[in-house]
């Protein structure tokens, strides 16, 4: 792992789960950990309900945009967290992988998205503890 660990969050559309995870990690770890997010098939915009759920906890992800997953982003990351992208996520030898099974917030009501947001927060807390070592 590099001196400053880096984490890449990947989901299909890079519009919900991966954006919320990146928002949490930036918020909780500050500049101690480099944060990236991407999608195998990026959407046109971030899910407005995900934006709303994150705003409720004081995290603004409105400036983010869904990004296409690139080999360069994956290769530059120490930890790659996948969220429901299955076989569309590439695998790079020597990387630490985690697969977080989370409900896709697309088309879900705010109550469901809040639950996903809170579950992501718990996983981010654990990841930060591991990376801070």
PDB file of N, CA and C in Angstrom, residues 10-74:
ATOM      1  N   UNK A  10     -16.628   1.333  -6.893  1.00  0.00           N
ATOM      2  CA  UNK A  10     -17.165   1.046  -8.224  1.00  0.00           C
ATOM      3  C   UNK A  10     -18.556   0.434  -8.118  1.00  0.00           C
ATOM      4  N   UNK A  11     -19.504   1.024  -8.828  1.00  0.00           N
ATOM      5  CA  UNK A  11     -20.811   0.394  -9.026  1.00  0.00           C
ATOM      6  C   UNK A  11     -21.171   0.587 -10.498  1.00  0.00           C
ATOM      7  N   UNK A  12     -22.294   0.095 -10.913  1.00  0.00           N
ATOM      8  CA  UNK A  12     -22.627   0.120 -12.336  1.00  0.00           C
ATOM      9  C   UNK A  12     -22.752   1.553 -12.850  1.00  0.00           C
ATOM     10  N   UNK A  13     -23.604   2.347 -12.213  1.00  0.00           N
ATOM     11  CA  UNK A  13     -23.918   3.676 -12.755  1.00  0.00           C
ATOM     12  C   UNK A  13     -23.136   4.824 -12.112  1.00  0.00           C
ATOM     13  N   UNK A  14     -22.405   4.551 -11.035  1.00  0.00           N
ATOM     14  CA  UNK A  14     -21.642   5.591 -10.329  1.00  0.00           C
ATOM     15  C   UNK A  14     -22.550   6.778 -10.015  1.00  0.00           C
ATOM     16  N   UNK A  15     -23.778   6.461  -9.609  1.00  0.00           N
ATOM     17  CA  UNK A  15     -24.761   7.506  -9.360  1.00  0.00           C
ATOM     18  C   UNK A  15     -25.374   7.431  -7.968  1.00  0.00           C
ATOM     19  N   UNK A  16     -25.098   6.357  -7.244  1.00  0.00           N
ATOM     20  CA  UNK A  16     -25.720   6.187  -5.932  1.00  0.00           C
ATOM     21  C   UNK A  16     -24.742   5.663  -4.896  1.00  0.00           C
ATOM     22  N   UNK A  17     -24.639   4.339  -4.804  1.00  0.00           N
ATOM     23  CA  UNK A  17     -23.821   3.715  -3.763  1.00  0.00           C
ATOM     24  C   UNK A  17     -22.373   4.187  -3.765  1.00  0.00           C
ATOM     25  N   UNK A  18     -21.731   4.154  -4.922  1.00  0.00           N
ATOM     26  CA  UNK A  18     -20.310   4.526  -4.969  1.00  0.00           C
ATOM     27  C   UNK A  18     -20.112   6.011  -4.677  1.00  0.00           C
ATOM     28  N   UNK A  19     -21.052   6.841  -5.077  1.00  0.00           N
ATOM     29  CA  UNK A  19     -20.953   8.276  -4.792  1.00  0.00           C
ATOM     30  C   UNK A  19     -21.166   8.546  -3.301  1.00  0.00           C
ATOM     31  N   UNK A  20     -22.112   7.829  -2.684  1.00  0.00           N
ATOM     32  CA  UNK A  20     -22.326   8.004  -1.252  1.00  0.00           C
ATOM     33  C   UNK A  20     -21.106   7.519  -0.474  1.00  0.00           C
ATOM     34  N   UNK A  21     -20.534   6.395  -0.884  1.00  0.00           N
ATOM     35  CA  UNK A  21     -19.345   5.872  -0.209  1.00  0.00           C
ATOM     36  C   UNK A  21     -18.174   6.849  -0.326  1.00  0.00           C
ATOM     37  N   UNK A  22     -17.970   7.388  -1.521  1.00  0.00           N
ATOM     38  CA  UNK A  22     -16.895   8.357  -1.718  1.00  0.00           C
ATOM     39  C   UNK A  22     -17.137   9.606  -0.868  1.00  0.00           C
ATOM     40  N   UNK A  23     -18.378  10.043  -0.799  1.00  0.00           N
ATOM     41  CA  UNK A  23     -18.720  11.201   0.024  1.00  0.00           C
ATOM     42  C   UNK A  23     -18.421  10.957   1.495  1.00  0.00           C
ATOM     43  N   UNK A  24     -18.815   9.784   1.996  1.00  0.00           N
ATOM     44  CA  UNK A  24     -18.532   9.436   3.390  1.00  0.00           C
ATOM     45  C   UNK A  24     -17.030   9.389   3.650  1.00  0.00           C
ATOM     46  N   UNK A  25     -16.283   8.735   2.763  1.00  0.00           N
ATOM     47  CA  UNK A  25     -14.848   8.583   3.001  1.00  0.00           C
ATOM     48  C   UNK A  25     -14.147   9.941   2.986  1.00  0.00           C
ATOM     49  N   UNK A  26     -14.494  10.788   2.043  1.00  0.00           N
ATOM     50  CA  UNK A  26     -13.904  12.139   2.011  1.00  0.00           C
ATOM     51  C   UNK A  26     -14.226  12.903   3.299  1.00  0.00           C
ATOM     52  N   UNK A  27     -15.470  12.794   3.726  1.00  0.00           N
ATOM     53  CA  UNK A  27     -15.944  13.513   4.909  1.00  0.00           C
ATOM     54  C   UNK A  27     -15.250  13.016   6.182  1.00  0.00           C
ATOM     55  N   UNK A  28     -15.130  11.706   6.322  1.00  0.00           N
ATOM     56  CA  UNK A  28     -14.617  11.125   7.565  1.00  0.00           C
ATOM     57  C   UNK A  28     -13.097  11.013   7.625  1.00  0.00           C
ATOM     58  N   UNK A  29     -12.452  10.841   6.485  1.00  0.00           N
ATOM     59  CA  UNK A  29     -10.995  10.646   6.482  1.00  0.00           C
ATOM     60  C   UNK A  29     -10.240  11.904   6.079  1.00  0.00           C
ATOM     61  N   UNK A  30     -10.939  12.892   5.572  1.00  0.00           N
ATOM     62  CA  UNK A  30     -10.252  14.107   5.139  1.00  0.00           C
ATOM     63  C   UNK A  30      -9.265  13.787   4.035  1.00  0.00           C
ATOM     64  N   UNK A  31      -8.066  14.350   4.119  1.00  0.00           N
ATOM     65  CA  UNK A  31      -7.076  14.121   3.062  1.00  0.00           C
ATOM     66  C   UNK A  31      -6.115  12.973   3.378  1.00  0.00           C
ATOM     67  N   UNK A  32      -6.416  12.181   4.412  1.00  0.00           N
ATOM     68  CA  UNK A  32      -5.556  11.037   4.766  1.00  0.00           C
ATOM     69  C   UNK A  32      -5.645   9.900   3.746  1.00  0.00           C
ATOM     70  N   UNK A  33      -6.788   9.835   3.049  1.00  0.00           N
ATOM     71  CA  UNK A  33      -7.026   8.755   2.104  1.00  0.00           C
ATOM     72  C   UNK A  33      -7.489   9.373   0.787  1.00  0.00           C
ATOM     73  N   UNK A  34      -6.882   8.929  -0.310  1.00  0.00           N
ATOM     74  CA  UNK A  34      -7.301   9.397  -1.633  1.00  0.00           C
ATOM     75  C   UNK A  34      -8.553   8.628  -2.031  1.00  0.00           C
ATOM     76  N   UNK A  35      -9.531   9.340  -2.559  1.00  0.00           N
ATOM     77  CA  UNK A  35     -10.834   8.746  -2.858  1.00  0.00           C
ATOM     78  C   UNK A  35     -11.153   8.888  -4.339  1.00  0.00           C
ATOM     79  N   UNK A  36     -11.595   7.774  -4.934  1.00  0.00           N
ATOM     80  CA  UNK A  36     -12.053   7.767  -6.330  1.00  0.00           C
ATOM     81  C   UNK A  36     -13.378   7.004  -6.389  1.00  0.00           C
ATOM     82  N   UNK A  37     -14.177   7.300  -7.394  1.00  0.00           N
ATOM     83  CA  UNK A  37     -15.367   6.496  -7.656  1.00  0.00           C
ATOM     84  C   UNK A  37     -15.586   6.454  -9.160  1.00  0.00           C
ATOM     85  N   UNK A  38     -16.193   5.368  -9.611  1.00  0.00           N
ATOM     86  CA  UNK A  38     -16.422   5.200 -11.046  1.00  0.00           C
ATOM     87  C   UNK A  38     -17.506   4.152 -11.258  1.00  0.00           C
ATOM     88  N   UNK A  39     -17.955   4.056 -12.505  1.00  0.00           N
ATOM     89  CA  UNK A  39     -18.979   3.075 -12.844  1.00  0.00           C
ATOM     90  C   UNK A  39     -18.665   2.373 -14.145  1.00  0.00           C
ATOM     91  N   UNK A  40     -19.135   1.143 -14.256  1.00  0.00           N
ATOM     92  CA  UNK A  40     -18.921   0.391 -15.491  1.00  0.00           C
ATOM     93  C   UNK A  40     -19.801   0.934 -16.618  1.00  0.00           C
ATOM     94  N   UNK A  41     -20.968   1.481 -16.275  1.00  0.00           N
ATOM     95  CA  UNK A  41     -21.876   2.110 -17.232  1.00  0.00           C
ATOM     96  C   UNK A  41     -22.427   3.385 -16.581  1.00  0.00           C
ATOM     97  N   UNK A  42     -21.642   4.463 -16.530  1.00  0.00           N
ATOM     98  CA  UNK A  42     -22.046   5.655 -15.780  1.00  0.00           C
ATOM     99  C   UNK A  42     -23.367   6.260 -16.255  1.00  0.00           C
ATOM    100  N   UNK A  43     -24.133   6.716 -15.278  1.00  0.00           N
ATOM    101  CA  UNK A  43     -25.395   7.407 -15.562  1.00  0.00           C
ATOM    102  C   UNK A  43     -25.093   8.839 -16.016  1.00  0.00           C
ATOM    103  N   UNK A  44     -26.145   9.557 -16.380  1.00  0.00           N
ATOM    104  CA  UNK A  44     -25.997  10.953 -16.793  1.00  0.00           C
ATOM    105  C   UNK A  44     -25.816  11.882 -15.602  1.00  0.00           C
ATOM    106  N   UNK A  45     -26.357  11.484 -14.451  1.00  0.00           N
ATOM    107  CA  UNK A  45     -26.290  12.337 -13.264  1.00  0.00           C
ATOM    108  C   UNK A  45     -26.361  11.484 -12.007  1.00  0.00           C
ATOM    109  N   UNK A  46     -26.003  12.086 -10.888  1.00  0.00           N
ATOM    110  CA  UNK A  46     -26.110  11.397  -9.606  1.00  0.00           C
ATOM    111  C   UNK A  46     -27.584  11.310  -9.220  1.00  0.00           C
ATOM    112  N   UNK A  47     -27.957  10.208  -8.617  1.00  0.00           N
ATOM    113  CA  UNK A  47     -29.316   9.975  -8.148  1.00  0.00           C
ATOM    114  C   UNK A  47     -29.713  11.100  -7.176  1.00  0.00           C
ATOM    115  N   UNK A  48     -30.773  11.860  -7.491  1.00  0.00           N
ATOM    116  CA  UNK A  48     -31.178  12.978  -6.621  1.00  0.00           C
ATOM    117  C   UNK A  48     -31.544  12.523  -5.206  1.00  0.00           C
ATOM    118  N   UNK A  49     -32.054  11.304  -5.051  1.00  0.00           N
ATOM    119  CA  UNK A  49     -32.407  10.801  -3.716  1.00  0.00           C
ATOM    120  C   UNK A  49     -31.135  10.513  -2.915  1.00  0.00           C
ATOM    121  N   UNK A  50     -30.078  10.039  -3.589  1.00  0.00           N
ATOM    122  CA  UNK A  50     -28.789   9.845  -2.913  1.00  0.00           C
ATOM    123  C   UNK A  50     -28.236  11.194  -2.461  1.00  0.00           C
ATOM    124  N   UNK A  51     -28.345  12.200  -3.302  1.00  0.00           N
ATOM    125  CA  UNK A  51     -27.904  13.548  -2.939  1.00  0.00           C
ATOM    126  C   UNK A  51     -28.667  14.034  -1.704  1.00  0.00           C
ATOM    127  N   UNK A  52     -29.981  13.830  -1.713  1.00  0.00           N
ATOM    128  CA  UNK A  52     -30.832  14.259  -0.592  1.00  0.00           C
ATOM    129  C   UNK A  52     -30.444  13.521   0.692  1.00  0.00           C
ATOM    130  N   UNK A  53     -30.254  12.215   0.611  1.00  0.00           N
ATOM    131  CA  UNK A  53     -29.911  11.417   1.799  1.00  0.00           C
ATOM    132  C   UNK A  53     -28.578  11.857   2.384  1.00  0.00           C
ATOM    133  N   UNK A  54     -27.609  12.153   1.542  1.00  0.00           N
ATOM    134  CA  UNK A  54     -26.301  12.593   2.028  1.00  0.00           C
ATOM    135  C   UNK A  54     -26.390  14.012   2.607  1.00  0.00           C
ATOM    136  N   UNK A  55     -27.194  14.861   1.986  1.00  0.00           N
ATOM    137  CA  UNK A  55     -27.364  16.234   2.498  1.00  0.00           C
ATOM    138  C   UNK A  55     -27.945  16.204   3.910  1.00  0.00           C
ATOM    139  N   UNK A  56     -28.790  15.229   4.191  1.00  0.00           N
ATOM    140  CA  UNK A  56     -29.390  15.113   5.525  1.00  0.00           C
ATOM    141  C   UNK A  56     -28.346  14.905   6.618  1.00  0.00           C
ATOM    142  N   UNK A  57     -27.176  14.366   6.253  1.00  0.00           N
ATOM    143  CA  UNK A  57     -26.104  14.153   7.241  1.00  0.00           C
ATOM    144  C   UNK A  57     -24.965  15.152   7.026  1.00  0.00           C
ATOM    145  N   UNK A  58     -25.243  16.207   6.269  1.00  0.00           N
ATOM    146  CA  UNK A  58     -24.278  17.293   6.106  1.00  0.00           C
ATOM    147  C   UNK A  58     -23.188  17.055   5.077  1.00  0.00           C
ATOM    148  N   UNK A  59     -23.415  16.132   4.150  1.00  0.00           N
ATOM    149  CA  UNK A  59     -22.413  15.846   3.119  1.00  0.00           C
ATOM    150  C   UNK A  59     -22.998  16.218   1.759  1.00  0.00           C
ATOM    151  N   UNK A  60     -22.302  17.107   1.067  1.00  0.00           N
ATOM    152  CA  UNK A  60     -22.760  17.615  -0.227  1.00  0.00           C
ATOM    153  C   UNK A  60     -22.025  16.877  -1.351  1.00  0.00           C
ATOM    154  N   UNK A  61     -22.769  16.093  -2.120  1.00  0.00           N
ATOM    155  CA  UNK A  61     -22.166  15.383  -3.262  1.00  0.00           C
ATOM    156  C   UNK A  61     -22.683  15.935  -4.593  1.00  0.00           C
ATOM    157  N   UNK A  62     -23.267  17.125  -4.561  1.00  0.00           N
ATOM    158  CA  UNK A  62     -23.849  17.686  -5.785  1.00  0.00           C
ATOM    159  C   UNK A  62     -22.822  18.029  -6.845  1.00  0.00           C
ATOM    160  N   UNK A  63     -21.584  18.292  -6.453  1.00  0.00           N
ATOM    161  CA  UNK A  63     -20.553  18.676  -7.435  1.00  0.00           C
ATOM    162  C   UNK A  63     -19.977  17.464  -8.158  1.00  0.00           C
ATOM    163  N   UNK A  64     -20.268  16.275  -7.677  1.00  0.00           N
ATOM    164  CA  UNK A  64     -19.716  15.066  -8.299  1.00  0.00           C
ATOM    165  C   UNK A  64     -20.496  14.710  -9.564  1.00  0.00           C
ATOM    166  N   UNK A  65     -19.822  13.987 -10.451  1.00  0.00           N
ATOM    167  CA  UNK A  65     -20.462  13.499 -11.681  1.00  0.00           C
ATOM    168  C   UNK A  65     -20.096  12.047 -11.875  1.00  0.00           C
ATOM    169  N   UNK A  66     -21.020  11.237 -12.393  1.00  0.00           N
ATOM    170  CA  UNK A  66     -20.676   9.850 -12.686  1.00  0.00           C
ATOM    171  C   UNK A  66     -19.508   9.781 -13.674  1.00  0.00           C
ATOM    172  N   UNK A  67     -18.571   8.889 -13.389  1.00  0.00           N
ATOM    173  CA  UNK A  67     -17.371   8.737 -14.215  1.00  0.00           C
ATOM    174  C   UNK A  67     -17.250   7.294 -14.697  1.00  0.00           C
ATOM    175  N   UNK A  68     -16.684   7.138 -15.863  1.00  0.00           N
ATOM    176  CA  UNK A  68     -16.436   5.808 -16.442  1.00  0.00           C
ATOM    177  C   UNK A  68     -15.226   5.175 -15.752  1.00  0.00           C
ATOM    178  N   UNK A  69     -15.367   3.926 -15.378  1.00  0.00           N
ATOM    179  CA  UNK A  69     -14.266   3.184 -14.774  1.00  0.00           C
ATOM    180  C   UNK A  69     -13.134   3.048 -15.782  1.00  0.00           C
ATOM    181  N   UNK A  70     -11.927   3.410 -15.360  1.00  0.00           N
ATOM    182  CA  UNK A  70     -10.764   3.282 -16.246  1.00  0.00           C
ATOM    183  C   UNK A  70      -9.744   2.351 -15.610  1.00  0.00           C
ATOM    184  N   UNK A  71      -8.956   1.707 -16.456  1.00  0.00           N
ATOM    185  CA  UNK A  71      -7.876   0.860 -15.956  1.00  0.00           C
ATOM    186  C   UNK A  71      -6.911   1.686 -15.113  1.00  0.00           C
ATOM    187  N   UNK A  72      -6.654   2.920 -15.522  1.00  0.00           N
ATOM    188  CA  UNK A  72      -5.714   3.786 -14.799  1.00  0.00           C
ATOM    189  C   UNK A  72      -6.189   4.046 -13.372  1.00  0.00           C
ATOM    190  N   UNK A  73      -7.476   4.333 -13.197  1.00  0.00           N
ATOM    191  CA  UNK A  73      -8.011   4.587 -11.853  1.00  0.00           C
ATOM    192  C   UNK A  73      -7.889   3.344 -10.979  1.00  0.00           C
ATOM    193  N   UNK A  74      -8.184   2.188 -11.559  1.00  0.00           N
ATOM    194  CA  UNK A  74      -8.084   0.938 -10.800  1.00  0.00           C
ATOM    195  C   UNK A  74      -6.629   0.641 -10.440  1.00  0.00           C
TER     196      UNK A  74
END
